[in-house]
CSV table of N, CA and C in Angstrom, one decimal:
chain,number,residue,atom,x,y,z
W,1,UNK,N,128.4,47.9,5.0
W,1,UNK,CA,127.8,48.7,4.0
W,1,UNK,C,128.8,49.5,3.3
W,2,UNK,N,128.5,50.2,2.3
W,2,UNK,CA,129.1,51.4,1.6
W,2,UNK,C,129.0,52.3,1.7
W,3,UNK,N,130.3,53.2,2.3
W,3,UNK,CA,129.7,55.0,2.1
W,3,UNK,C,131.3,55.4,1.5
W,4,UNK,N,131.0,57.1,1.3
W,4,UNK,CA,132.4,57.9,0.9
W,4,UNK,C,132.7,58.5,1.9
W,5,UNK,N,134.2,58.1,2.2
W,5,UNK,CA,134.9,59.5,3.1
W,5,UNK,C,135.2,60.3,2.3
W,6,UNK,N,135.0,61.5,2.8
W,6,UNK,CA,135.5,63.2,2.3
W,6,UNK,C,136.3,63.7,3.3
W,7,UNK,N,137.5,64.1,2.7
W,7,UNK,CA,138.8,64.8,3.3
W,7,UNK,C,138.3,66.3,3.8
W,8,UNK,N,137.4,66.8,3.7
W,8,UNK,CA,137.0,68.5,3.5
W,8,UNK,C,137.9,69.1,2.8
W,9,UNK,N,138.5,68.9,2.1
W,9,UNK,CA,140.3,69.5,1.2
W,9,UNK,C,139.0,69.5,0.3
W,10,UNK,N,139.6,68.4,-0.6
W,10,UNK,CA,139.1,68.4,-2.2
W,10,UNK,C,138.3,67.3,-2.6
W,11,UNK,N,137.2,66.6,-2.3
W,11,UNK,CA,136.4,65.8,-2.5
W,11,UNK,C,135.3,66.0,-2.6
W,12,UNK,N,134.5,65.9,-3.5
W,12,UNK,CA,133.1,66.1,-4.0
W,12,UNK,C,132.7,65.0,-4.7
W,13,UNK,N,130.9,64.9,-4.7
W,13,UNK,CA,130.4,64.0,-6.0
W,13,UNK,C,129.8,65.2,-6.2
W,14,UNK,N,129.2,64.9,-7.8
W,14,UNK,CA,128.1,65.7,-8.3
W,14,UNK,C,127.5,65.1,-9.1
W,15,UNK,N,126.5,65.4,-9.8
W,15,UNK,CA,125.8,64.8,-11.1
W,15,UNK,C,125.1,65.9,-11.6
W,16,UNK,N,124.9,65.7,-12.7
W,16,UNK,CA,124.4,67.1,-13.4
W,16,UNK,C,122.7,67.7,-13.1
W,17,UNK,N,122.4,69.2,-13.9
W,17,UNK,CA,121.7,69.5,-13.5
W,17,UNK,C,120.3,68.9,-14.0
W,18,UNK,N,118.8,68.7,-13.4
W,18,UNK,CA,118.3,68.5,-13.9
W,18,UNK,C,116.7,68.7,-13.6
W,19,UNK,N,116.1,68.5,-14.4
W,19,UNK,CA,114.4,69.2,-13.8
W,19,UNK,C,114.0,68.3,-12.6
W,20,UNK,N,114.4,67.0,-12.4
W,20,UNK,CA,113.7,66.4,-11.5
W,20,UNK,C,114.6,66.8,-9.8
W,21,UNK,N,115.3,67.8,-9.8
W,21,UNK,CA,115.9,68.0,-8.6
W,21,UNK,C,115.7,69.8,-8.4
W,22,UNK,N,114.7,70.4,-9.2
W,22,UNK,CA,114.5,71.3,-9.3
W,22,UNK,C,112.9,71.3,-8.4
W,23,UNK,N,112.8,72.4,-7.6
W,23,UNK,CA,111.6,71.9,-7.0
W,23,UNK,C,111.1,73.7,-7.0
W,24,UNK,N,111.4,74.7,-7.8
W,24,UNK,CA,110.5,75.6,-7.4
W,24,UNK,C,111.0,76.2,-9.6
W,25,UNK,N,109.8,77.2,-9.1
W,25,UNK,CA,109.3,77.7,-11.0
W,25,UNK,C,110.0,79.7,-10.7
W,26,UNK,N,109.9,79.8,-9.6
W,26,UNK,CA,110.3,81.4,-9.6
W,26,UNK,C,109.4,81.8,-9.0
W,27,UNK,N,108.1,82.0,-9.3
W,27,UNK,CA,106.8,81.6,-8.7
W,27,UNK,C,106.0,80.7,-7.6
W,28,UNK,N,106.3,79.8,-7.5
W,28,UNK,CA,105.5,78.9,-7.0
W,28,UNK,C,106.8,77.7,-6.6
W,29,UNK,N,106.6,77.1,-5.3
W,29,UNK,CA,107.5,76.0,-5.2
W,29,UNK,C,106.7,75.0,-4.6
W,30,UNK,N,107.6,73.8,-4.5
W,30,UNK,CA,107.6,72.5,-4.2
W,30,UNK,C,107.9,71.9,-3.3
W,31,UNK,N,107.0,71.2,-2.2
W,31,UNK,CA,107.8,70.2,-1.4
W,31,UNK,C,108.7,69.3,-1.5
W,32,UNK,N,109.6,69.0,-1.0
W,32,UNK,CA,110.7,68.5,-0.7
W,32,UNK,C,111.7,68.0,0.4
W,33,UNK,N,112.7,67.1,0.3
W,33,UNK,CA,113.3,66.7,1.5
W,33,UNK,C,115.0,66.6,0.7
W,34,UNK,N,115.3,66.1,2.0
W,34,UNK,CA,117.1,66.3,1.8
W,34,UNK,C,117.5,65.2,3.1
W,35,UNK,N,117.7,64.0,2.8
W,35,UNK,CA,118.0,63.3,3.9
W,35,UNK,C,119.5,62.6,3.9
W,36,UNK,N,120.0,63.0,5.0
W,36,UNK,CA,121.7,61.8,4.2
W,36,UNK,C,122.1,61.0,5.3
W,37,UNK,N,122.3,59.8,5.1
W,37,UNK,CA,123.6,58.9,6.6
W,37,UNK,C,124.9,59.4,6.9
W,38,UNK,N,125.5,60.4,7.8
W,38,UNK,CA,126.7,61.0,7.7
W,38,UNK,C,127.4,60.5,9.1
W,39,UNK,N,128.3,60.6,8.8
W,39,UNK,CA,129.2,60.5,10.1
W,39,UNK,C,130.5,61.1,10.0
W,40,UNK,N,130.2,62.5,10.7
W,40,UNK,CA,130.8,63.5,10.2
W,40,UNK,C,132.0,63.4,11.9
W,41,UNK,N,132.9,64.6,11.3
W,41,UNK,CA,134.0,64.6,12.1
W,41,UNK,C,133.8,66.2,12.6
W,42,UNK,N,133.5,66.4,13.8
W,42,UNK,CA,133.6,68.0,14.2
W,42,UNK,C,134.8,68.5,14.1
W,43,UNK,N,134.7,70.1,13.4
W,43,UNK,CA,135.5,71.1,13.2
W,43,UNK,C,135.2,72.1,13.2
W,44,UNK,N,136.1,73.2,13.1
W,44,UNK,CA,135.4,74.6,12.7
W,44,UNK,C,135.2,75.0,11.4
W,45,UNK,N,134.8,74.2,10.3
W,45,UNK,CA,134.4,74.5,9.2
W,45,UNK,C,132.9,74.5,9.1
W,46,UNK,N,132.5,74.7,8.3
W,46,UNK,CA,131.2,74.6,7.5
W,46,UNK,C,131.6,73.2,6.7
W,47,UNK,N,130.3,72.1,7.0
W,47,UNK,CA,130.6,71.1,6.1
W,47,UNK,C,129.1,70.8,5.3
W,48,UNK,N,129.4,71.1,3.7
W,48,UNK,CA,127.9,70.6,3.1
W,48,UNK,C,127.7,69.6,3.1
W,49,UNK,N,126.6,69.1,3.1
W,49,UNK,CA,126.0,67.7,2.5
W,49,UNK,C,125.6,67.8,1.3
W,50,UNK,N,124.5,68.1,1.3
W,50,UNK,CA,124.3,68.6,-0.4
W,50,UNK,C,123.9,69.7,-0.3
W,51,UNK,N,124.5,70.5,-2.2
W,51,UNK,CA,124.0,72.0,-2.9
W,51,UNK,C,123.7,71.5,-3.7
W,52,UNK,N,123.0,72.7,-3.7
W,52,UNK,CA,122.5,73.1,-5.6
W,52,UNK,C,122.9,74.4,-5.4
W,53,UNK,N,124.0,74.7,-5.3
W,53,UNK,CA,124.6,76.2,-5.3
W,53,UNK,C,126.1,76.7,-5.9
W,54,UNK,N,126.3,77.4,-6.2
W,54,UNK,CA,127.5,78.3,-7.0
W,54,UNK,C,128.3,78.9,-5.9
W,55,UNK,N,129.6,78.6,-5.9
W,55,UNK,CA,130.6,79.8,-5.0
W,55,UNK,C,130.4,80.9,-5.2
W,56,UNK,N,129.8,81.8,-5.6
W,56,UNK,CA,128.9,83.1,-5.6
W,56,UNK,C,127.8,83.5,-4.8
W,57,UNK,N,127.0,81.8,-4.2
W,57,UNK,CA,125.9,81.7,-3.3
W,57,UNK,C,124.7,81.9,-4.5
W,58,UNK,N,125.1,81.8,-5.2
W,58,UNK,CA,123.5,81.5,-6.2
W,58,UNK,C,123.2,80.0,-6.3
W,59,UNK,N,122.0,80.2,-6.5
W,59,UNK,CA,121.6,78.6,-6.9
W,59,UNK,C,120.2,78.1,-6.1
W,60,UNK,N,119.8,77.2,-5.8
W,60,UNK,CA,118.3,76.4,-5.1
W,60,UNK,C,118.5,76.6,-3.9
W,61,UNK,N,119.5,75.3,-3.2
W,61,UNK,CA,119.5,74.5,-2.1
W,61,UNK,C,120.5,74.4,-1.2
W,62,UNK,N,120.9,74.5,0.0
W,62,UNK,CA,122.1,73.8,0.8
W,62,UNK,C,121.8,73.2,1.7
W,63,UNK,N,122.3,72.1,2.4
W,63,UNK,CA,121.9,71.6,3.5
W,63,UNK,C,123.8,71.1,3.9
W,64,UNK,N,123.9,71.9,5.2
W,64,UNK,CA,125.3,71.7,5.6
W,64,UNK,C,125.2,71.9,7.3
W,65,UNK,N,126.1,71.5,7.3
W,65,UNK,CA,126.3,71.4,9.0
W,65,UNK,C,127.2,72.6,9.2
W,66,UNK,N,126.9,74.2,10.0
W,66,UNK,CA,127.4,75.2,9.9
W,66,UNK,C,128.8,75.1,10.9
W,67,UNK,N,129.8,75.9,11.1
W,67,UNK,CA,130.9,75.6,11.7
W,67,UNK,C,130.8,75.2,13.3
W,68,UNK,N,129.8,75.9,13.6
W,68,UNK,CA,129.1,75.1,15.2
W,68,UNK,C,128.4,73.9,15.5
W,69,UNK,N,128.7,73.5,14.4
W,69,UNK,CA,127.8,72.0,14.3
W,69,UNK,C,126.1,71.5,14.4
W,70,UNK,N,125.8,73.3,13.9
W,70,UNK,CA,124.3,73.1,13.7
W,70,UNK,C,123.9,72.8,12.3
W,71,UNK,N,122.8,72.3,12.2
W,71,UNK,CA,122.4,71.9,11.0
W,71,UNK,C,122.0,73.3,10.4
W,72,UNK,N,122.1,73.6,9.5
W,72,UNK,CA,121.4,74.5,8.6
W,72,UNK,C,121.1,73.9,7.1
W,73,UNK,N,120.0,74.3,7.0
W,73,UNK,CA,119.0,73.9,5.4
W,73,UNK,C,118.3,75.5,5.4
W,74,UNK,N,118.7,75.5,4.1
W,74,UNK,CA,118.4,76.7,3.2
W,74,UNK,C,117.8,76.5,1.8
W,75,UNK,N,116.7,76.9,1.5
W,75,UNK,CA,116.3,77.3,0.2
W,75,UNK,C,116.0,78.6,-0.3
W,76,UNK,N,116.6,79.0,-1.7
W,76,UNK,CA,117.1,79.8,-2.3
W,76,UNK,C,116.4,80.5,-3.6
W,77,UNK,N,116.1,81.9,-3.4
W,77,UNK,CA,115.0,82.3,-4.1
W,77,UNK,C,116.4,83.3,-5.3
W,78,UNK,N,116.7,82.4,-5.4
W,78,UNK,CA,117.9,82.9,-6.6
W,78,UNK,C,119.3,83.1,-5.9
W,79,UNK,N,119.2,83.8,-4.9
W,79,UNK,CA,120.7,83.9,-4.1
W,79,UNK,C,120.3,83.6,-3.0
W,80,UNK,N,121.6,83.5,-1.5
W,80,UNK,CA,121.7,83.0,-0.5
W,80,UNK,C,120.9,84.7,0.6
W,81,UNK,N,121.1,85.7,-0.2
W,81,UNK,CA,120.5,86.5,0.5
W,81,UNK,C,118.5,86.6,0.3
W,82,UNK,N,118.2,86.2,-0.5
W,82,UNK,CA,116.9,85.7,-0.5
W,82,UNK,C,116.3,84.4,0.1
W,83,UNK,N,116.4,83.9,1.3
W,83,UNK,CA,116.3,82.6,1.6
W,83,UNK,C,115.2,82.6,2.6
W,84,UNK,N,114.7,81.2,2.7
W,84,UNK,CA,114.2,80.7,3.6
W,84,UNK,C,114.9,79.8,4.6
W,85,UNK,N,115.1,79.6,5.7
W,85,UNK,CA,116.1,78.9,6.4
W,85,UNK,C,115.6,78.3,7.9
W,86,UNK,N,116.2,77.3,8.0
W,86,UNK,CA,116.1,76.3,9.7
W,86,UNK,C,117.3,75.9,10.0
W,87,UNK,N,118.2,76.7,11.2
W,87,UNK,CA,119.4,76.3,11.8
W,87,UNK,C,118.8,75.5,13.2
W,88,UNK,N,119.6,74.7,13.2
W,88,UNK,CA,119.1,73.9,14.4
W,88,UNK,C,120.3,74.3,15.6
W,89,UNK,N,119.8,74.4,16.5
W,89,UNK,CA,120.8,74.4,17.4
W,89,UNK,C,122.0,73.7,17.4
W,90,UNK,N,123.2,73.5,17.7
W,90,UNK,CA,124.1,73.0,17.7
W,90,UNK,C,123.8,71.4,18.1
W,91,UNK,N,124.0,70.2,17.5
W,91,UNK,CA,123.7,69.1,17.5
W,91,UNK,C,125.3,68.5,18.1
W,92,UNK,N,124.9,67.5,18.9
W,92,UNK,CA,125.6,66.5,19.2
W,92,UNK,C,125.8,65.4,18.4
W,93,UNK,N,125.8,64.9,17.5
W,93,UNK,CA,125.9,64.0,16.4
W,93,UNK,C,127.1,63.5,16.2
W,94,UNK,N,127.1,62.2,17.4
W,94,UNK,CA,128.6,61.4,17.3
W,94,UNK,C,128.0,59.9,16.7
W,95,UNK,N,128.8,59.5,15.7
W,95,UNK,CA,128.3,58.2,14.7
W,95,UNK,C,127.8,58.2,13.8
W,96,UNK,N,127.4,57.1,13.4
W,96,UNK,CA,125.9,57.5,11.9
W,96,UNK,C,124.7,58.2,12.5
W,97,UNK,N,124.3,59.2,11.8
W,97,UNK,CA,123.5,60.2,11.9
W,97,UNK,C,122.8,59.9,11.3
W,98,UNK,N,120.9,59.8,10.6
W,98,UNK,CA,120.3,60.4,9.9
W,98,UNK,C,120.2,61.7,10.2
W,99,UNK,N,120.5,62.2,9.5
W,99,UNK,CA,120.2,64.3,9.0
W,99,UNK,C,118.9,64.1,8.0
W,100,UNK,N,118.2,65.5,8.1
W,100,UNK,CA,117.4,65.6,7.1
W,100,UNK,C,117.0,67.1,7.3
W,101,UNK,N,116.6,67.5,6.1
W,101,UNK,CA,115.8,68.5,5.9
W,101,UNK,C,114.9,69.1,5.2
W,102,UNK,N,113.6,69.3,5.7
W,102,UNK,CA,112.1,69.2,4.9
W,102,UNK,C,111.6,70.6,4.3
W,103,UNK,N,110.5,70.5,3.5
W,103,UNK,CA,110.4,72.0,3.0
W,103,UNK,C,109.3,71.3,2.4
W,104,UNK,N,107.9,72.1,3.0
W,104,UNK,CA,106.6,72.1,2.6
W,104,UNK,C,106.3,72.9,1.5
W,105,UNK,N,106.6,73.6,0.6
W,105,UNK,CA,106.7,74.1,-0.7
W,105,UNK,C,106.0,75.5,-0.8
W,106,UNK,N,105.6,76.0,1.0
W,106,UNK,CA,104.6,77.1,1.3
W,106,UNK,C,105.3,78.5,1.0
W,107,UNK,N,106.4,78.5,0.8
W,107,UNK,CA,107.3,80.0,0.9
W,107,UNK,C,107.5,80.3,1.8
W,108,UNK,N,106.7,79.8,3.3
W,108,UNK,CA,107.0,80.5,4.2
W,108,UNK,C,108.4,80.0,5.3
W,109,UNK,N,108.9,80.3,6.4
W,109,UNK,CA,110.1,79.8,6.9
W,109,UNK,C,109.4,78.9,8.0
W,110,UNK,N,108.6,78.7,8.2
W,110,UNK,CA,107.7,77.9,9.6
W,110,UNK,C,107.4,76.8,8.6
W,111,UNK,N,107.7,76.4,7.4
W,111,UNK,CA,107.6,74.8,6.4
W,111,UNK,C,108.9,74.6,6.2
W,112,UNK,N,109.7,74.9,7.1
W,112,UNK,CA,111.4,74.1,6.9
W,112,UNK,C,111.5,73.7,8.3
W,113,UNK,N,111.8,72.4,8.4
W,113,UNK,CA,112.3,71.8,9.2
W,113,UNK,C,114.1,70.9,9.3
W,114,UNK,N,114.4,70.9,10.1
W,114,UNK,CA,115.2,69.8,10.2
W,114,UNK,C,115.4,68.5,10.7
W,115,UNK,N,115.8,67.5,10.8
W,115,UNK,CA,115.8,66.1,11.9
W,115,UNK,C,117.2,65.9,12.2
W,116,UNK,N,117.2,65.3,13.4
W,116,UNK,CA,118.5,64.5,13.4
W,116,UNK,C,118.2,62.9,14.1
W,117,UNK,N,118.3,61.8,13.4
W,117,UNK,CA,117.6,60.7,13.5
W,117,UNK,C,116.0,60.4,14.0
W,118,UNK,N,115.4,61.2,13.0
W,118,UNK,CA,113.9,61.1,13.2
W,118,UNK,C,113.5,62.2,14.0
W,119,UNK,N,114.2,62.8,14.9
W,119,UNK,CA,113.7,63.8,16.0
W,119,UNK,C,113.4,65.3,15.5
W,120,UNK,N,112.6,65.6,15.0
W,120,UNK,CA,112.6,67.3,14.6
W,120,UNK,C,113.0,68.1,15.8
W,121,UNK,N,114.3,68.9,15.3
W,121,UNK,CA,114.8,69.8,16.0
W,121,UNK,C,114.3,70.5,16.8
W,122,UNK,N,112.8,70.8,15.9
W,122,UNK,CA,112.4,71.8,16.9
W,122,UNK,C,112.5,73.7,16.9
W,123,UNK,N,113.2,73.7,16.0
W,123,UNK,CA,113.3,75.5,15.5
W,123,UNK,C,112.8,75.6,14.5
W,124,UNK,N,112.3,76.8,14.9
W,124,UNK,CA,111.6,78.0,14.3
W,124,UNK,C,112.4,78.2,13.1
W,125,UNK,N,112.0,78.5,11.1
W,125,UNK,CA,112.3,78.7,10.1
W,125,UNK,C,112.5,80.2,10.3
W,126,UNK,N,113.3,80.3,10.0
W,126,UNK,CA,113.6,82.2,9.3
W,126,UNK,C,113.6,82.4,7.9
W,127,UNK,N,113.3,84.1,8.0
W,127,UNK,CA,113.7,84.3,6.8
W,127,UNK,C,114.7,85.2,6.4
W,128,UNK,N,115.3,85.9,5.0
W,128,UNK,CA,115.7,86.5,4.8
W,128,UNK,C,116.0,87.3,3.5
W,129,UNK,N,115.9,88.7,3.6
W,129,UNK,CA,115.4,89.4,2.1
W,129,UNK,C,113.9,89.4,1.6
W,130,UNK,N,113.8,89.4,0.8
W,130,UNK,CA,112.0,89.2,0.1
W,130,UNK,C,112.6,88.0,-0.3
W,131,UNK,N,111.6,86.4,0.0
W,131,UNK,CA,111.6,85.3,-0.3
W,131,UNK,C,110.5,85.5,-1.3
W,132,UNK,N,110.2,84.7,-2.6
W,132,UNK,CA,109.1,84.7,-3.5
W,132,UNK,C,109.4,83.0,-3.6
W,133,UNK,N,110.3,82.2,-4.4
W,133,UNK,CA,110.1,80.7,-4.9
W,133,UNK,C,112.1,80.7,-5.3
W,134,UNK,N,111.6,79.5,-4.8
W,134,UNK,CA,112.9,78.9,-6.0
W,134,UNK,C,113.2,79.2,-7.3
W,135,UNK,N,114.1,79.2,-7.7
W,135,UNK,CA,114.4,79.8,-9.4
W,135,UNK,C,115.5,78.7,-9.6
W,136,UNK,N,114.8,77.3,-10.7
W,136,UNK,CA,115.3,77.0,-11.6
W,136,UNK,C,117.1,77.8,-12.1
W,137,UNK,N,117.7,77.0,-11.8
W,137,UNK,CA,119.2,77.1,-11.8
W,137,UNK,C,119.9,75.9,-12.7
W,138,UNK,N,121.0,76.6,-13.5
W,138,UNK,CA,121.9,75.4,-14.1
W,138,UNK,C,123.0,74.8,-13.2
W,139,UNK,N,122.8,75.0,-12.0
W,139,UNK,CA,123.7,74.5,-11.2
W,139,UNK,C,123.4,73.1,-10.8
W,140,UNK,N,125.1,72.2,-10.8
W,140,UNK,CA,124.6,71.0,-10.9
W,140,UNK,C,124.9,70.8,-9.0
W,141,UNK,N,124.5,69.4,-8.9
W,141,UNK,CA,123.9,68.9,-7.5
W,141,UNK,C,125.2,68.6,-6.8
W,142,UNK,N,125.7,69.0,-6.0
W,142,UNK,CA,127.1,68.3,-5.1
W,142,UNK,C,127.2,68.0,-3.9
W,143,UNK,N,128.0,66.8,-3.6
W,143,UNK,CA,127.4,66.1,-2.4
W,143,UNK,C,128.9,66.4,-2.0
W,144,UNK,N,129.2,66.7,-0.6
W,144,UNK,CA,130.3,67.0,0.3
W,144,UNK,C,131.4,68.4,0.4
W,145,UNK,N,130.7,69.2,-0.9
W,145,UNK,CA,131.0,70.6,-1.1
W,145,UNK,C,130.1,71.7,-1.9
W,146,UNK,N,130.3,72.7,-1.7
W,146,UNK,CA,129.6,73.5,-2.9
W,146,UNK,C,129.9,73.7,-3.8
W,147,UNK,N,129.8,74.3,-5.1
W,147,UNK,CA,129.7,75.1,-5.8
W,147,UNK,C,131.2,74.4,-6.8
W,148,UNK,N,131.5,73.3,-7.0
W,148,UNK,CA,132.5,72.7,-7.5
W,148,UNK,C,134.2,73.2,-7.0
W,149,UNK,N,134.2,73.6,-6.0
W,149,UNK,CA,135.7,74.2,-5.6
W,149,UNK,C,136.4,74.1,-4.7
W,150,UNK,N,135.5,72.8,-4.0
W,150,UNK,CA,135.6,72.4,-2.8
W,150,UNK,C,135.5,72.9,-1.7
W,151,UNK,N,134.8,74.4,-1.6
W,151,UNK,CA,134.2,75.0,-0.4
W,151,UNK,C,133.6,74.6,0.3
W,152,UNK,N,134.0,74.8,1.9
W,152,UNK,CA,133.1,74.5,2.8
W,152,UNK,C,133.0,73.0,2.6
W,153,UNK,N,133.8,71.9,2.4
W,153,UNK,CA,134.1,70.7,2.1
W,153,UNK,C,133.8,69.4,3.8
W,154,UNK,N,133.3,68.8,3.3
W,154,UNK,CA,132.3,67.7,4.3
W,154,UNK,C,133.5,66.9,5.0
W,155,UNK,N,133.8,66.7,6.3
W,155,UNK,CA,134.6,66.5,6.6
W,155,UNK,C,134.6,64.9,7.1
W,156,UNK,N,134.2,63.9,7.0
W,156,UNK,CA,134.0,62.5,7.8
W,156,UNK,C,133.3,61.6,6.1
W,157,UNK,N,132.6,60.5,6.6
W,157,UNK,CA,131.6,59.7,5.9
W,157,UNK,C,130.1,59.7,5.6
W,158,UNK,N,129.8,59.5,4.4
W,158,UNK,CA,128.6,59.3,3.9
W,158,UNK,C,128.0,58.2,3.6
W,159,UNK,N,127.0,57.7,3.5
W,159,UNK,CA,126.8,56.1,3.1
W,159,UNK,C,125.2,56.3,2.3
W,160,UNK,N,124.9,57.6,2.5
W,160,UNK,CA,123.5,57.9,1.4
W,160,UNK,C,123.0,59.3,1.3
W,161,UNK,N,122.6,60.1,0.2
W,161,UNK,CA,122.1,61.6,0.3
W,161,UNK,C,120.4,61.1,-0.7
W,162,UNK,N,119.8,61.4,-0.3
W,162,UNK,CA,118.4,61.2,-0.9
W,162,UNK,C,117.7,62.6,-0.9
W,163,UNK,N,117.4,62.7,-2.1
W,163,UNK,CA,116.6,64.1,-2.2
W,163,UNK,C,115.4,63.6,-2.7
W,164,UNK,N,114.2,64.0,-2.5
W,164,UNK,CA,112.7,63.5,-3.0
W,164,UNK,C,111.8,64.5,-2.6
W,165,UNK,N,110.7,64.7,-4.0
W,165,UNK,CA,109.8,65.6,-4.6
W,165,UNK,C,108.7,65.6,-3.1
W,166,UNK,N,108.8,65.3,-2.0
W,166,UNK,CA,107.6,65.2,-1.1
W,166,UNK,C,108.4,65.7,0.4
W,167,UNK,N,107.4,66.4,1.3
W,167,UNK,CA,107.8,66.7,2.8
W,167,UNK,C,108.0,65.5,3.3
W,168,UNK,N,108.8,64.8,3.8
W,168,UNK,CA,108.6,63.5,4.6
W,168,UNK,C,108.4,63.9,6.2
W,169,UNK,N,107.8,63.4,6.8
W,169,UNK,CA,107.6,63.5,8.2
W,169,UNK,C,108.4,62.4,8.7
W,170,UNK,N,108.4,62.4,10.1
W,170,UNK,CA,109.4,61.7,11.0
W,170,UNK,C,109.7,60.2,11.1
W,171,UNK,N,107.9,59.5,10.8
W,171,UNK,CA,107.8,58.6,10.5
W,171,UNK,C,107.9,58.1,9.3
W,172,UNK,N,108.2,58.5,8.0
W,172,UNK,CA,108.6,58.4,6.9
W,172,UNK,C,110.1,58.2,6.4
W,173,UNK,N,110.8,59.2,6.9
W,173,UNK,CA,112.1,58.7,7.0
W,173,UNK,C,112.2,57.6,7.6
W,174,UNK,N,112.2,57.0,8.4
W,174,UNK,CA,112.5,55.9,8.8
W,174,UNK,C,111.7,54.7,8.9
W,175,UNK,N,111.2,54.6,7.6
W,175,UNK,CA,110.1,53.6,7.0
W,175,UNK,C,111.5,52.9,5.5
């Protein structure tokens, strides 16, 4: 098959901003998922999978593997200090991985989940700040860093990032 290696240095994709990867109005949000094939290399970095975020921490979305090698998925009610969030405990994740991360469109932190090959993690969503919705951002979409500057840069292989307008459950990913 085909995937990208990312150096965690300076490698990114992106593609521009657009309504159909926007999932909340300021008001009111959207179900959604975040699923990618990774075969990541453990470090003590933070490695994204995908943003919709600014090196400022503004913006929608992140889904990254935090420097402990837990998943973390976040959605962004304008900044990173307004968020809804699901860290998963530190994951063992040696090989191809399915990763994902779900979001029932409820505002609340108990509709974010995570997977790692089908298996829901299993933790509890938090929150943080006053969460209201997503806010519509011109920030465009980047797969293996944030915010165009190569922060927090993905460190191994990718072979797919799939974002879609719906919660997928366990058996759906892997349909």
């Amino acid at each position: 098959g085909i995937s990208v290696t990312f150096d965690g240095a300076d490698e990114q994709l992106d593609t521009p901003d657009t309504d159909d990867l926007v999932f909340g109005d300021g008001v009111h949000d959207q179900a959604f998922s975040v699923l990618a094939l990774v075969n990541q290399t453990a470090n003590a970095d933070e490695k994204v999978i995908v943003a919709k975020l600014d090196n400022s921490s503004n913006g929608e979305y992140i889904f990254s593997f935090l420097s402990d090698e837990s998943l973390w998925w976040v959605v962004c009610d304008g900044t990173v200090t307004h968020r809804l969030s699901n860290q998963a405990g530190s994951q063992t994740v040696a090989g191809w991985t399915l990763v994902s991360g779900t979001y029932d469109g409820s505002g609340q932190a108990a509709g974010m989940k995570t997977y790692a090959d089908g298996l829901d993690t299993g933790n509890v969503g938090t929150s943080n700040g006053t969460y209201v919705a997503m806010e519509s951002t011109a920030e465009v979409i980047t797969i293996g860093a944030d915010g165009g500057t190569y922060d927090d840069g993905f460190l191994g292989s990718m072979a797919f990032v799939l974002i879609t307008a719906k919660e997928l459950n366990a058996d759906e990913q892997w349909a």
